[in-house]
Short mmCIF file of C-alpha atoms in Angstrom, two decimals:
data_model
loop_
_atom_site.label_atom_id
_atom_site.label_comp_id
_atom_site.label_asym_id
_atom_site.label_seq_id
_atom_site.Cartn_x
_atom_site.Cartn_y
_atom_site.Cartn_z
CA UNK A 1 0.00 0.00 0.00
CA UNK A 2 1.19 3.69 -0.87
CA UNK A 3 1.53 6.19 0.96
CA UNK A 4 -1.85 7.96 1.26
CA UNK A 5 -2.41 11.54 0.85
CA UNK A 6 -5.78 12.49 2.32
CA UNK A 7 -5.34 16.47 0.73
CA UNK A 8 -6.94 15.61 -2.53
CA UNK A 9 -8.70 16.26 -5.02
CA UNK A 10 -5.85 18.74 -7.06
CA UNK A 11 -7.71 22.30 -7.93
CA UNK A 12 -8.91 20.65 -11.09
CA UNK A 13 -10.66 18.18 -9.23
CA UNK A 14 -8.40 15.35 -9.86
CA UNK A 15 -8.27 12.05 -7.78
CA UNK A 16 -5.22 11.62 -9.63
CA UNK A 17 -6.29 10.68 -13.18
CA UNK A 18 -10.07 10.72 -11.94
CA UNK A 19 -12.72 13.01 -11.05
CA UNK A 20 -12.55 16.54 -13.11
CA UNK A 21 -15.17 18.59 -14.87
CA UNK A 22 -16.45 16.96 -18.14
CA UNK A 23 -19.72 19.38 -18.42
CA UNK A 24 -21.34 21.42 -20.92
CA UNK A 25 -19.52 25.00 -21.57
CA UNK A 26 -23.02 25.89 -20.02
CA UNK A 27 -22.15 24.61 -16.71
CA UNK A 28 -18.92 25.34 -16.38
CA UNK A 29 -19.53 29.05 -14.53
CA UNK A 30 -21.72 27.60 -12.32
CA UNK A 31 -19.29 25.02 -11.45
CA UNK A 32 -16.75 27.30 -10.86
CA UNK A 33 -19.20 29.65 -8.63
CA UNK A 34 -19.98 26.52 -6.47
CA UNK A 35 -16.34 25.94 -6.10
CA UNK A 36 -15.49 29.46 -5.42
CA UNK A 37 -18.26 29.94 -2.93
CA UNK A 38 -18.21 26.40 -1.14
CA UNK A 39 -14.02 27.51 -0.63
CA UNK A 40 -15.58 30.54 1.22
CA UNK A 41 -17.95 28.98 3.19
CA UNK A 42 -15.66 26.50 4.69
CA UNK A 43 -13.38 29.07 5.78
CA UNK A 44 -16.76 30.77 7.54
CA UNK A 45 -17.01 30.69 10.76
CA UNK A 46 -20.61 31.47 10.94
CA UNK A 47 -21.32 28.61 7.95
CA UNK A 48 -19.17 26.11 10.05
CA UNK A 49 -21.52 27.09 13.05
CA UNK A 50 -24.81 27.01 11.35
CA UNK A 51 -23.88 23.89 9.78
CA UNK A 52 -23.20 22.36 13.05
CA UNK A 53 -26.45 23.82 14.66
CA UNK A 54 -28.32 21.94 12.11
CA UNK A 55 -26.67 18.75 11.87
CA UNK A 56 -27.14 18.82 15.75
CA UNK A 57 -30.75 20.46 16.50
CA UNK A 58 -32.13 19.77 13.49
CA UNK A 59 -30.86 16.36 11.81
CA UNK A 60 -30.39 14.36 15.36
CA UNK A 61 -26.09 13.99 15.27
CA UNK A 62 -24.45 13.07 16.47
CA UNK A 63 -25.79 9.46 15.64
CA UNK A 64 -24.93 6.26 17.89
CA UNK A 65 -21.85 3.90 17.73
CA UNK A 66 -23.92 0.48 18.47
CA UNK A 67 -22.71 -2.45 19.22
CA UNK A 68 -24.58 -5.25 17.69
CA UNK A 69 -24.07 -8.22 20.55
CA UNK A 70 -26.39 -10.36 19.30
CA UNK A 71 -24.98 -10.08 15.89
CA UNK A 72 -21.82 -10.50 17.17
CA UNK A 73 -22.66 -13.34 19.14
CA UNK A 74 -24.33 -15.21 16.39
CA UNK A 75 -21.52 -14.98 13.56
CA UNK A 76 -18.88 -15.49 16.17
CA UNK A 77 -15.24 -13.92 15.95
CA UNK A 78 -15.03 -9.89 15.88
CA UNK A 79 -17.40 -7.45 17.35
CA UNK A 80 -19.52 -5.81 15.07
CA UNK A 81 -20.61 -2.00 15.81
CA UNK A 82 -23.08 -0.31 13.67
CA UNK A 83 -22.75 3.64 12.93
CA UNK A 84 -26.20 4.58 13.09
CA UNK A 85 -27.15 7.17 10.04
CA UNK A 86 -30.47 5.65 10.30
CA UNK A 87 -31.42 6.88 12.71
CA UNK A 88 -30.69 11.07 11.17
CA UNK A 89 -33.71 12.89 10.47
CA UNK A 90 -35.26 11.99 7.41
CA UNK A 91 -34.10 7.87 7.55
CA UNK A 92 -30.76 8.15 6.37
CA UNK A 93 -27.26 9.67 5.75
CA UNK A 94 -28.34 12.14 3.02
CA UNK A 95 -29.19 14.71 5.33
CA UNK A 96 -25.83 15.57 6.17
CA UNK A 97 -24.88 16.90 2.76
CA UNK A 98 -28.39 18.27 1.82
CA UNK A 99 -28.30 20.62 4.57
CA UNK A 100 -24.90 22.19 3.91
CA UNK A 101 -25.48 22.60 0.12
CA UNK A 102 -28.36 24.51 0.82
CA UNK A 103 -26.81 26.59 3.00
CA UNK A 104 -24.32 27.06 0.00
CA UNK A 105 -27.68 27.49 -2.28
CA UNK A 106 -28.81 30.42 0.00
CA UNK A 107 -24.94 32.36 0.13
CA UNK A 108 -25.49 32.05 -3.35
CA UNK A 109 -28.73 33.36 -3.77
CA UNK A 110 -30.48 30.74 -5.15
CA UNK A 111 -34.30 30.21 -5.01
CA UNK A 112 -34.90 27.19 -6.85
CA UNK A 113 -33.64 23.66 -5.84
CA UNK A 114 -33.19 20.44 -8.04
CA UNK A 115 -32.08 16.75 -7.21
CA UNK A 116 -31.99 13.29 -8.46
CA UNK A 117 -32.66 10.47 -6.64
CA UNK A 118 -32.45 6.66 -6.69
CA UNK A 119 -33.93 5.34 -3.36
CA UNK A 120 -35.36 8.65 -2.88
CA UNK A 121 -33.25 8.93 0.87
CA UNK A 122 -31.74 12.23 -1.06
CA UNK A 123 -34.77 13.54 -2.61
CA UNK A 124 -36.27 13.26 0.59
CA UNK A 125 -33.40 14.79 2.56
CA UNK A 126 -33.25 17.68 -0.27
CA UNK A 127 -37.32 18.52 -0.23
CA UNK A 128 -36.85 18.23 3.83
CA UNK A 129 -34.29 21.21 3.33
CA UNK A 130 -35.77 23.00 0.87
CA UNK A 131 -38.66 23.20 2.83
CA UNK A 132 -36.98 23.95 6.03
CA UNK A 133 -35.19 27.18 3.93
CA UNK A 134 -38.73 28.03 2.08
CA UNK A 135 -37.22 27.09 -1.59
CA UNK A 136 -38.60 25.74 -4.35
CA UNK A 137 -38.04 22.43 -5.30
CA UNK A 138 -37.64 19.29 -8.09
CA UNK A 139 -37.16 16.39 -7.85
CA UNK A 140 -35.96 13.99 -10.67
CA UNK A 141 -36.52 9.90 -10.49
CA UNK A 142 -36.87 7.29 -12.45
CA UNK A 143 -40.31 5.76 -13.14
CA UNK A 144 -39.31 2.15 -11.98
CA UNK A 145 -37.68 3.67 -8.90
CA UNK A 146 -40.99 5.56 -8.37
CA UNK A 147 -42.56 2.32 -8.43
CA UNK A 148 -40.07 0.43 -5.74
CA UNK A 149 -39.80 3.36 -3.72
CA UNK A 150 -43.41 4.97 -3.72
CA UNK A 151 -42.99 5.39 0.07
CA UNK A 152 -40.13 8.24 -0.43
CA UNK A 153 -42.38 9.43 -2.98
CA UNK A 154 -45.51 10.59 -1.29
CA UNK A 155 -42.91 11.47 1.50
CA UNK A 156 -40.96 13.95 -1.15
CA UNK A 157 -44.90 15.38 -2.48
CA UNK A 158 -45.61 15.80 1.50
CA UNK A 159 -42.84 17.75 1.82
CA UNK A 160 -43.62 19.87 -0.84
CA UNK A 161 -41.33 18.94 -4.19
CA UNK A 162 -42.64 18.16 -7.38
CA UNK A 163 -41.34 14.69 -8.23
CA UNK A 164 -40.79 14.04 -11.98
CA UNK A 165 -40.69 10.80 -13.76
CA UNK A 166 -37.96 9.96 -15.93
CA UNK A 167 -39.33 7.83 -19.06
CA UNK A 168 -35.80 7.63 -20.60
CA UNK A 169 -33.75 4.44 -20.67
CA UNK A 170 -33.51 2.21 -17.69
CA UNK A 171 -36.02 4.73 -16.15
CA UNK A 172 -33.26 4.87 -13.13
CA UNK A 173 -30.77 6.03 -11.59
CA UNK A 174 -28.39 7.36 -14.11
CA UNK A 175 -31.63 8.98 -16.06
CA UNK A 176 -32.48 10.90 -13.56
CA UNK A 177 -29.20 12.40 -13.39
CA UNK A 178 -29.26 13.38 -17.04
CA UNK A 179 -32.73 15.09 -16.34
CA UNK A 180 -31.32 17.08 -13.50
CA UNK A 181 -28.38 18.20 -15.39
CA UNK A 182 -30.60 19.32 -18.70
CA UNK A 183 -32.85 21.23 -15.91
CA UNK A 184 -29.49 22.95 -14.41
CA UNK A 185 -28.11 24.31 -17.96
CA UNK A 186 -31.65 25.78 -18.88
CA UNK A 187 -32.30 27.60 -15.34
CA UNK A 188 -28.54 28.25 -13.96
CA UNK A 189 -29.04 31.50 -12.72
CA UNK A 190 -31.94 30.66 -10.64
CA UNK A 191 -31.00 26.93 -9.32
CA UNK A 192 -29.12 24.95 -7.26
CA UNK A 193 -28.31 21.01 -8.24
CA UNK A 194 -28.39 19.31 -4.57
CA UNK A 195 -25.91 16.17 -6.06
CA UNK A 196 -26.91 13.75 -3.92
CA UNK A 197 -23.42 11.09 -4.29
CA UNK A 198 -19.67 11.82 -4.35
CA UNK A 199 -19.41 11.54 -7.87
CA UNK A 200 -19.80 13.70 -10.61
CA UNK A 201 -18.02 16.90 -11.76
CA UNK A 202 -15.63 18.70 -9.38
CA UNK A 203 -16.50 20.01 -6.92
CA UNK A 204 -19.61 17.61 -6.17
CA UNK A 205 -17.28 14.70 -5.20
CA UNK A 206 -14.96 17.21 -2.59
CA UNK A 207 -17.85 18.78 -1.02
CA UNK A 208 -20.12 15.95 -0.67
CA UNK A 209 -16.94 13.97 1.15
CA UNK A 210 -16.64 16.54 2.92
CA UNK A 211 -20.05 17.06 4.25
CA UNK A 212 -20.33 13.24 4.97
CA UNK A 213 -16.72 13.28 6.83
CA UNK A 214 -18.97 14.18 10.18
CA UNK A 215 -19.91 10.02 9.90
CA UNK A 216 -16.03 8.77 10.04
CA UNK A 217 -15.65 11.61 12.74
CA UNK A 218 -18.10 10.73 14.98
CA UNK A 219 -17.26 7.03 14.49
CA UNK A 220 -13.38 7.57 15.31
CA UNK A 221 -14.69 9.51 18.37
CA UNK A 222 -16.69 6.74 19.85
CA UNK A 223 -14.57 3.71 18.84
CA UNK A 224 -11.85 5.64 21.21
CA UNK A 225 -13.92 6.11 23.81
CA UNK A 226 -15.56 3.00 23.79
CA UNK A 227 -12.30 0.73 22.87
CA UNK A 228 -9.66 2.83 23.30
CA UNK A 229 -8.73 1.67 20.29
CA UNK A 230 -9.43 2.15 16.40
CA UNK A 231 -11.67 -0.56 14.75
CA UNK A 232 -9.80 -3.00 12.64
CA UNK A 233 -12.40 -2.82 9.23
CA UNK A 234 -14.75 0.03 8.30
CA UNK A 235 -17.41 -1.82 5.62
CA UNK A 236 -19.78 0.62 3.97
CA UNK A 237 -22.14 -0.23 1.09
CA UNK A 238 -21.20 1.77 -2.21
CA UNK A 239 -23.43 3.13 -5.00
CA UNK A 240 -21.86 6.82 -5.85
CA UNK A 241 -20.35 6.48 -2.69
CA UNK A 242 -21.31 8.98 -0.36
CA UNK A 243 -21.73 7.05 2.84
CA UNK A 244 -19.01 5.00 2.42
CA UNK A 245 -16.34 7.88 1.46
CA UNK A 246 -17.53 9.99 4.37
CA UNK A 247 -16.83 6.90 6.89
CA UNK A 248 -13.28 6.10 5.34
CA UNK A 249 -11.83 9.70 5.17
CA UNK A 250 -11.02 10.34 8.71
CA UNK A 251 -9.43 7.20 8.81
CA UNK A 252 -7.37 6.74 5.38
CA UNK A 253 -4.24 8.08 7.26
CA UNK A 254 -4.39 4.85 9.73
CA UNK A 255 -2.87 2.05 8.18
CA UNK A 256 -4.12 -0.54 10.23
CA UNK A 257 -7.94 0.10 9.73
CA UNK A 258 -8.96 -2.01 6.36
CA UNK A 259 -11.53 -0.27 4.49
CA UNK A 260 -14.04 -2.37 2.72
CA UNK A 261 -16.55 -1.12 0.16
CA UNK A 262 -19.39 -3.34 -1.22
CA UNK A 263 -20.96 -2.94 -4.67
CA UNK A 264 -23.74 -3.97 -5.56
CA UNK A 265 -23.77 -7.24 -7.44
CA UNK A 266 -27.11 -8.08 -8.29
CA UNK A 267 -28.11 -10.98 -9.82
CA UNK A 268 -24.00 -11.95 -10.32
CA UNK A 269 -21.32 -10.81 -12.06
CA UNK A 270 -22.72 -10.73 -15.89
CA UNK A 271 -23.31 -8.26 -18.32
CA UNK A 272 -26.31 -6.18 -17.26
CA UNK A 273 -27.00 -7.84 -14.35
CA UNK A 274 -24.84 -6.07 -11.56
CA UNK A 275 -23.71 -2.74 -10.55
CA UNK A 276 -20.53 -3.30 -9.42
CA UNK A 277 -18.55 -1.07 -11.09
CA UNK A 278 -14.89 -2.53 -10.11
CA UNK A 279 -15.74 -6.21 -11.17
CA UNK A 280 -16.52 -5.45 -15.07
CA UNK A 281 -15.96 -2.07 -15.24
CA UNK A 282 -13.35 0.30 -17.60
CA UNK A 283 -12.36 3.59 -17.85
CA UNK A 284 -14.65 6.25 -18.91
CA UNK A 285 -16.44 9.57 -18.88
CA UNK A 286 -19.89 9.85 -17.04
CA UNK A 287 -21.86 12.66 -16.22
CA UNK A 288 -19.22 14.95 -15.47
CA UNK A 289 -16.61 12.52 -14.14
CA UNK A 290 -13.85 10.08 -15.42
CA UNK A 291 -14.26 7.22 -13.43
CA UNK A 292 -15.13 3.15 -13.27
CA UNK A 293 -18.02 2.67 -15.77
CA UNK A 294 -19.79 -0.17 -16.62
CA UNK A 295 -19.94 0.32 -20.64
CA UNK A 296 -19.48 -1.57 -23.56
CA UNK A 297 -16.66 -1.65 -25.99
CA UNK A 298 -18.00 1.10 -27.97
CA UNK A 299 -18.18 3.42 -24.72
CA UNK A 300 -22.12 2.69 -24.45
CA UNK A 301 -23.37 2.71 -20.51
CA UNK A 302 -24.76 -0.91 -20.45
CA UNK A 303 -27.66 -1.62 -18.51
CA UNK A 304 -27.70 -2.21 -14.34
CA UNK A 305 -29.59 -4.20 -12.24
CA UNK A 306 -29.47 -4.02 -8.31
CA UNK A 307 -32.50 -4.97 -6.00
CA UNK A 308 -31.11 -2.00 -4.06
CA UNK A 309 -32.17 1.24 -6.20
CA UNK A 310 -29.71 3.53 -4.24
CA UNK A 311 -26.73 1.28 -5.24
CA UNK A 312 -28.16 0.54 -9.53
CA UNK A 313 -25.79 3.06 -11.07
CA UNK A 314 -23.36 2.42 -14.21
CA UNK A 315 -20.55 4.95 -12.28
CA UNK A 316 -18.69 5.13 -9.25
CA UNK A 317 -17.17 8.12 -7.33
CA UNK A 318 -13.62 9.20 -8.66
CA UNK A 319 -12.25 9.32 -5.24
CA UNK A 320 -12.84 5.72 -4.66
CA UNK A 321 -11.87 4.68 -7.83
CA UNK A 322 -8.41 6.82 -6.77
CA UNK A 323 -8.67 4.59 -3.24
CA UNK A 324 -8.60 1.74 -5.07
CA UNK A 325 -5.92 2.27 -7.37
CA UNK A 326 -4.13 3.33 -3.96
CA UNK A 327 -4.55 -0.08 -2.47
CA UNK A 328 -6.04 1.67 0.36
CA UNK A 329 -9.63 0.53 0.00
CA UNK A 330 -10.61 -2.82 -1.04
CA UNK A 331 -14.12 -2.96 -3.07
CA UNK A 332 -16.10 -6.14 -3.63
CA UNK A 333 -19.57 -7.48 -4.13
CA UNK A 334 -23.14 -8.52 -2.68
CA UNK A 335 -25.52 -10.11 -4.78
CA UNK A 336 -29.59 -9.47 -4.37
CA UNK A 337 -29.83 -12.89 -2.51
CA UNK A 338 -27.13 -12.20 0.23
CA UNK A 339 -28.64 -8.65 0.50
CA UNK A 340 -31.57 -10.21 1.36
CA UNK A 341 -30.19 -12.34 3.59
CA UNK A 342 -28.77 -9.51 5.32
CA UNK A 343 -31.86 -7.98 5.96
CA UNK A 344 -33.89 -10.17 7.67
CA UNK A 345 -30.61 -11.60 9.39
CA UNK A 346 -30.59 -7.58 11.09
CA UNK A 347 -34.24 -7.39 11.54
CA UNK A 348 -34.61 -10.48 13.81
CA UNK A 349 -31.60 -10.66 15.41
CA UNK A 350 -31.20 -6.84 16.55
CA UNK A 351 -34.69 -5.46 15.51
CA UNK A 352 -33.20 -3.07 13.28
CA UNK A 353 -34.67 -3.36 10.03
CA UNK A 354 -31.87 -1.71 7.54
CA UNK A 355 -32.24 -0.12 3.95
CA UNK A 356 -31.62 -2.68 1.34
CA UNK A 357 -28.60 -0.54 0.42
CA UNK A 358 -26.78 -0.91 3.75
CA UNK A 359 -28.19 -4.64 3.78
CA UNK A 360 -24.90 -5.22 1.16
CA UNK A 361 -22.37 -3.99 3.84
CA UNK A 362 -24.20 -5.78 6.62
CA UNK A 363 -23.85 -8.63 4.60
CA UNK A 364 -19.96 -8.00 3.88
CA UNK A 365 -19.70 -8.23 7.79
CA UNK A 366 -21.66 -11.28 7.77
CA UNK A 367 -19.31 -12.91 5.99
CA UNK A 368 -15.90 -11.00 7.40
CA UNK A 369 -16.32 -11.56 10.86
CA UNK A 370 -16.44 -14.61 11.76
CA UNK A 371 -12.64 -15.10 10.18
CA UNK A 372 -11.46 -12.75 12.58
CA UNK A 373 -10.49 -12.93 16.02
CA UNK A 374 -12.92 -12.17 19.64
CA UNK A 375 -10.89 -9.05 20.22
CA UNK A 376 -10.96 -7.59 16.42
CA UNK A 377 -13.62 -4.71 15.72
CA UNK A 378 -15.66 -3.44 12.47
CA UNK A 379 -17.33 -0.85 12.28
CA UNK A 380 -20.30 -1.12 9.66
CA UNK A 381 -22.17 2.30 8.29
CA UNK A 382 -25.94 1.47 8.72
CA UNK A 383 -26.42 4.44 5.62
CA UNK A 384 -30.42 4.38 6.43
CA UNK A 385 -33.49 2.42 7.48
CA UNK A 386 -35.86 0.24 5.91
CA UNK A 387 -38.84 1.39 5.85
CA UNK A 388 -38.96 2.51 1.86
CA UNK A 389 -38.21 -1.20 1.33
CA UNK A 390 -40.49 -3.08 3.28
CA UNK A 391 -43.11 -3.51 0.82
CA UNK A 392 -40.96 -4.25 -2.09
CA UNK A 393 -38.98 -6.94 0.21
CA UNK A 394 -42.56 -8.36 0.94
CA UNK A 395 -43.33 -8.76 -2.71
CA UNK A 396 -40.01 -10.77 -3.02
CA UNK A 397 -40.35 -12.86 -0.01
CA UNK A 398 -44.19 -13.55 -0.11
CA UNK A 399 -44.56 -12.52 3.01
#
């Protein structure tokens, strides 16, 4: 393993050869605004202390450390804790950058806010701030994630966004990016894109690490305190990446804490039936970033397929593709049926019931932990809750 240099990306928003801004010449002064302002902001004061104030009063951090005995007990071998982002305001991680891009969105004067979502955890977090801040909002998802996720919804339309269906392709994840995007370049001056992943163009995959950092924070806080000690593996699900990337980054510095990131792998490892970007995946260009991409020879985004609609996405964030070249993060794969697994495995034996994303890291640590040792720990980020995937688990299960 190199060396690793946690002050990245470069001011061109290079993970080394990732990452970047491969936009539209429309974009590309709003880009540069975002990046000029966010640089501001974090030098604030008063935006560091707002921020703060609302992560605390208003989202519910900071969240537990948990240790899952009965987990632990049942697989045997290392203790399993469980950072719990479920438990935020609004069911799940998303919060933490929604709230301090809108604060950006205000310094900036916008009045209009836009988002994608897959799940719908960030188009719920983003109408929950946009309706905290009194601003307009859109939301853009895919019709079949409308239909898997019609919980989040009728919880974005409560909140007051207008959700729209995307009809285009796939009708998921990666559509409802592109509708976002061809909102943004028609109504710049007036609109804020809320990014909900750490991917895209720079600086989306900076600021959204850096928003989610407060997770891998928290959780090197109370691992000391509890332990005394760091945790031997961090395991975090990955989709764009933001959950995982904001555990990890405290941490990259400290050699001796594995980082494990699990893709989704669907229905296995064959052409257009996965999402795991690092087990099929070249080289390529994606909305906005150069990064893993599942495509086919002729640079054509094939087709994904993940039971988890937070995790069914042809890209992956540039800084973990960096990570991996790195040898500092290791990446593999859950398939449907092990997420599954996962789930109910949680729900009955700790009465948590988790979101099928995070079901694919809880099922990473099913599988880890019982080849390590009594006094090993991992920490596992519990991204959000269940709830939006009850019914669609049900339809699987036949329960």
């Amino acid at each position: 393993m190199q060396n690793v240099v946690t002050q990245v990306p470069d001011a061109t928003g290079h993970f080394g050869p990732y990452g970047g801004m491969f936009v539209p010449e429309t974009l590309m002064a709003p880009l540069h605004e975002l990046t000029v302002e966010y640089e501001k902001a974090k030098a604030d004061p008063a935006f560091r202390s707002e921020l703060k104030f609302l992560l605390e009063e208003y989202a519910g951090r900071p969240t537990p450390l948990y240790l899952a005995d009965r987990m632990t007990e049942k697989l045997g071998g290392a203790k399993v804790y469980l950072k719990r982002e479920d438990l935020l305001h609004t069911g799940a991680h998303k919060i933490n950058n929604a709230l301090g891009q809108v604060l950006l969105a205000r310094r900036m004067g916008k009045k209009r806010i836009i988002a994608e979502t897959g799940a719908g955890q960030h188009g719920v977090a983003t109408a929950t701030v946009a309706a905290r801040f009194g601003l307009e909002c859109v939301v853009y998802m895919g019709a079949v994630d409308m239909e898997r996720q019609a919980l989040n919804v009728t919880r974005m339309r409560l909140l007051g966004a207008t959700v729209v269906a995307v009809t285009a392709g796939q009708q998921t994840l990666k559509e409802a990016v592109n509708e976002a995007m061809r909102d943004w370049v028609t109504n710049v001056r007036s609109t804020h894109y809320i990014l909900g992943s750490a991917l895209g163009s720079h600086p989306y995959p900076l600021m959204v690490r850096d928003f989610h950092r407060v997770i891998g924070d928290e959780a090197r806080r109370q691992i000391l305190e509890r332990e005394e000690r760091l945790p031997d593996v961090l395991m975090a699900c990955v989709g764009g990446g933001s959950n995982a990337i904001g555990l990890f980054y405290p941490f990259l510095e400290d050699k001796g804490v594995r980082c494990i990131g699990v893709e989704a792998g669907g229905y296995g490892i064959l052409a257009g039936k996965h999402a795991a970007r690092f087990q099929g995946g070249t080289l390529g260009v994606l909305q906005g970033a150069r990064t893993f991409i599942l495509q086919d020879g002729n640079g054509q985004i094939m087709n994904t397929h993940s039971i988890s609609a937070g995790l069914d996405y042809a890209a992956v964030g540039p800084e973990h593709a960096w990570l991996r070249d790195e040898g500092r993060v290791e990446y593999n794969y859950c398939t449907d049926d092990d997420a599954l697994k996962a789930f109910q495995f949680l729900s009955k034996t700790e009465g948590i019931i988790p979101a099928m994303e995070s079901a694919h890291a809880i099922a990473g640590a099913i599988e880890l932990a019982p080849t390590l040792k009594s006094d090993q720990i991992i920490i596992v980020c519990l991204s959000g809750r269940g709830d939006k995937d009850v019914q669609q688990v049900a339809q699987v299960l036949g329960i």
